[in-house]
Amino acid sequence: MEKTVRIGPNIKFIRNLKGLKQEAVAIELGITQAEYSLIENSDSVDDQIIVQVAQIFNVTPEVIKEFNENQAFYSIENKVENNKISENSHGIHQVFSPMEKVVELYERLLTSEREKIEILKSQNTK
């Protein structure tokens, strides 16, 4: 039996891995949070939107289209520029700094909360 690819849930899963809120991604796309929610709940998504979302998430469109948890984790978390690589007799091992990941996540969450505050302030002034 052939597995049905559901693009919207793939986007949602990757967004959650990246620690982003729907509102933040919607703002980047220039749409409302409700419109973005419809994207995440759709089985198929326009290729142009997939490309834009991939750029926001810093992944390739193929990661979204041909979603595979292992590939997504590798693509999102194991970028060479974020890791030290050491070589020994057993091959190459990547060494991750958990503190760097915690700080990165904290900064993303803080940015998202600041964006939310600005949105609320702008709605209050109307």
mmCIF file of C-alpha atoms in Angstrom:
data_model
loop_
_atom_site.group_PDB
_atom_site.id
_atom_site.type_symbol
_atom_site.label_atom_id
_atom_site.label_comp_id
_atom_site.label_asym_id
_atom_site.label_seq_id
_atom_site.Cartn_x
_atom_site.Cartn_y
_atom_site.Cartn_z
ATOM 1 C CA MET A 1 0.000 0.000 0.000
ATOM 2 C CA GLU A 2 1.369 3.438 -0.974
ATOM 3 C CA LYS A 3 1.848 5.962 1.812
ATOM 4 C CA THR A 4 0.030 9.270 1.305
ATOM 5 C CA VAL A 5 2.293 12.279 1.770
ATOM 6 C CA ARG A 6 0.606 15.002 3.807
ATOM 7 C CA ILE A 7 2.602 18.189 3.305
ATOM 8 C CA GLY A 8 0.796 20.353 5.905
ATOM 9 C CA PRO A 9 1.525 18.052 8.856
ATOM 10 C CA ASN A 10 5.144 17.801 7.669
ATOM 11 C CA ILE A 11 5.389 21.592 7.823
ATOM 12 C CA LYS A 12 3.840 21.608 11.297
ATOM 13 C CA PHE A 13 6.255 18.959 12.583
ATOM 14 C CA ILE A 14 9.294 20.843 11.281
ATOM 15 C CA ARG A 15 7.984 24.162 12.651
ATOM 16 C CA ASN A 16 7.649 22.568 16.077
ATOM 17 C CA LEU A 17 11.171 21.145 15.832
ATOM 18 C CA LYS A 18 12.455 24.612 15.027
ATOM 19 C CA GLY A 19 10.627 26.045 18.047
ATOM 20 C CA LEU A 20 8.644 28.559 15.995
ATOM 21 C CA LYS A 21 5.087 29.711 16.572
ATOM 22 C CA GLN A 22 2.477 29.817 13.832
ATOM 23 C CA GLU A 23 2.198 33.593 14.209
ATOM 24 C CA ALA A 24 5.908 34.100 13.562
ATOM 25 C CA VAL A 25 5.874 31.964 10.395
ATOM 26 C CA ALA A 26 2.662 33.629 9.197
ATOM 27 C CA ILE A 27 4.259 37.067 9.567
ATOM 28 C CA GLU A 28 7.283 35.922 7.542
ATOM 29 C CA LEU A 29 4.923 34.654 4.826
ATOM 30 C CA GLY A 30 2.845 37.846 4.906
ATOM 31 C CA ILE A 31 -0.381 36.055 5.820
ATOM 32 C CA THR A 32 -2.573 35.730 8.897
ATOM 33 C CA GLN A 33 -2.100 33.044 11.527
ATOM 34 C CA ALA A 34 -5.477 31.552 10.500
ATOM 35 C CA GLU A 35 -4.344 31.281 6.865
ATOM 36 C CA TYR A 36 -1.101 29.652 7.986
ATOM 37 C CA SER A 37 -3.051 27.193 10.148
ATOM 38 C CA LEU A 38 -4.967 26.119 7.029
ATOM 39 C CA ILE A 39 -1.631 25.372 5.324
ATOM 40 C CA GLU A 40 -0.555 23.098 8.195
ATOM 41 C CA ASN A 41 -3.887 21.276 8.031
ATOM 42 C CA SER A 42 -3.772 20.737 4.250
ATOM 43 C CA ASP A 43 -2.738 17.522 2.562
ATOM 44 C CA SER A 44 -1.268 19.398 -0.402
ATOM 45 C CA VAL A 45 0.446 22.786 -0.452
ATOM 46 C CA ASP A 46 1.439 24.978 -3.390
ATOM 47 C CA ASP A 47 5.109 24.541 -4.371
ATOM 48 C CA GLN A 48 5.768 28.289 -4.048
ATOM 49 C CA ILE A 49 4.591 28.225 -0.422
ATOM 50 C CA ILE A 50 6.698 25.136 0.269
ATOM 51 C CA VAL A 51 9.777 26.983 -1.027
ATOM 52 C CA GLN A 52 9.017 30.036 1.144
ATOM 53 C CA VAL A 53 8.409 27.908 4.250
ATOM 54 C CA ALA A 54 11.606 25.940 3.581
ATOM 55 C CA GLN A 55 13.576 29.204 3.473
ATOM 56 C CA ILE A 56 12.046 30.327 6.776
ATOM 57 C CA PHE A 57 12.884 26.964 8.381
ATOM 58 C CA ASN A 58 16.347 26.887 6.771
ATOM 59 C CA VAL A 59 15.742 23.482 5.189
ATOM 60 C CA THR A 60 15.362 22.360 1.594
ATOM 61 C CA PRO A 61 11.892 21.980 0.066
ATOM 62 C CA GLU A 62 12.688 18.263 -0.309
ATOM 63 C CA VAL A 63 12.877 17.891 3.482
ATOM 64 C CA ILE A 64 9.268 19.087 3.610
ATOM 65 C CA LYS A 65 8.039 17.153 0.558
ATOM 66 C CA GLU A 66 9.866 13.870 1.173
ATOM 67 C CA PHE A 67 9.535 14.054 4.919
ATOM 68 C CA ASN A 68 11.463 11.552 6.952
ATOM 69 C CA GLU A 69 11.977 12.113 10.686
ATOM 70 C CA ASN A 70 15.619 11.046 10.589
ATOM 71 C CA GLN A 71 16.368 13.273 7.604
ATOM 72 C CA ALA A 72 14.535 16.201 9.207
ATOM 73 C CA PHE A 73 16.417 15.846 12.492
ATOM 74 C CA TYR A 74 19.710 15.668 10.624
ATOM 75 C CA SER A 75 18.897 18.618 8.405
ATOM 76 C CA ILE A 76 17.657 20.801 11.272
ATOM 77 C CA GLU A 77 19.922 19.885 14.178
ATOM 78 C CA ASN A 78 23.170 18.582 12.699
ATOM 79 C CA LYS A 79 24.354 21.346 10.427
ATOM 80 C CA VAL A 80 28.143 21.234 10.248
ATOM 81 C CA GLU A 81 28.468 24.957 10.996
ATOM 82 C CA ASN A 82 26.789 24.356 14.386
ATOM 83 C CA ASN A 83 29.006 21.484 15.464
ATOM 84 C CA LYS A 84 32.574 20.490 16.081
ATOM 85 C CA ILE A 85 33.766 17.449 14.180
ATOM 86 C CA SER A 86 36.497 15.239 15.565
ATOM 87 C CA GLU A 87 38.173 12.285 13.918
ATOM 88 C CA ASN A 88 39.477 9.213 15.691
ATOM 89 C CA SER A 89 40.113 5.583 14.868
ATOM 90 C CA HIS A 90 36.379 4.866 14.872
ATOM 91 C CA GLY A 91 35.505 7.447 12.235
ATOM 92 C CA ILE A 92 34.144 10.962 12.383
ATOM 93 C CA HIS A 93 31.989 11.993 15.341
ATOM 94 C CA GLN A 94 30.046 15.202 15.692
ATOM 95 C CA VAL A 95 30.212 16.800 19.110
ATOM 96 C CA PHE A 96 27.197 18.924 20.039
ATOM 97 C CA SER A 97 27.142 21.638 22.626
ATOM 98 C CA PRO A 98 23.835 21.314 24.492
ATOM 99 C CA MET A 99 24.288 24.776 25.999
ATOM 100 C CA GLU A 100 24.547 26.338 22.529
ATOM 101 C CA LYS A 101 21.299 24.607 21.540
ATOM 102 C CA VAL A 102 19.544 25.810 24.713
ATOM 103 C CA VAL A 103 20.712 29.385 24.126
ATOM 104 C CA GLU A 104 19.654 29.212 20.467
ATOM 105 C CA LEU A 105 16.194 27.934 21.406
ATOM 106 C CA TYR A 106 15.845 30.555 24.154
ATOM 107 C CA GLU A 107 16.770 33.340 21.723
ATOM 108 C CA ARG A 108 14.221 32.094 19.166
ATOM 109 C CA LEU A 109 11.504 31.906 21.819
ATOM 110 C CA LEU A 110 12.399 35.361 23.103
ATOM 111 C CA THR A 111 12.250 36.795 19.573
ATOM 112 C CA SER A 112 8.878 35.147 19.012
ATOM 113 C CA GLU A 113 7.505 36.593 22.251
ATOM 114 C CA ARG A 114 8.807 40.062 21.336
ATOM 115 C CA GLU A 115 7.078 39.789 17.952
ATOM 116 C CA LYS A 116 3.865 38.805 19.684
ATOM 117 C CA ILE A 117 4.117 41.838 22.005
ATOM 118 C CA GLU A 118 4.645 44.151 19.026
ATOM 119 C CA ILE A 119 1.592 42.686 17.273
ATOM 120 C CA LEU A 120 -0.519 43.179 20.386
ATOM 121 C CA LYS A 121 0.759 46.754 20.806
ATOM 122 C CA SER A 122 -0.090 47.580 17.195
ATOM 123 C CA GLN A 123 -3.585 46.123 17.631
ATOM 124 C CA ASN A 124 -4.105 48.186 20.791
ATOM 125 C CA THR A 125 -3.251 51.446 19.044
ATOM 126 C CA LYS A 126 -5.882 50.897 16.342
#
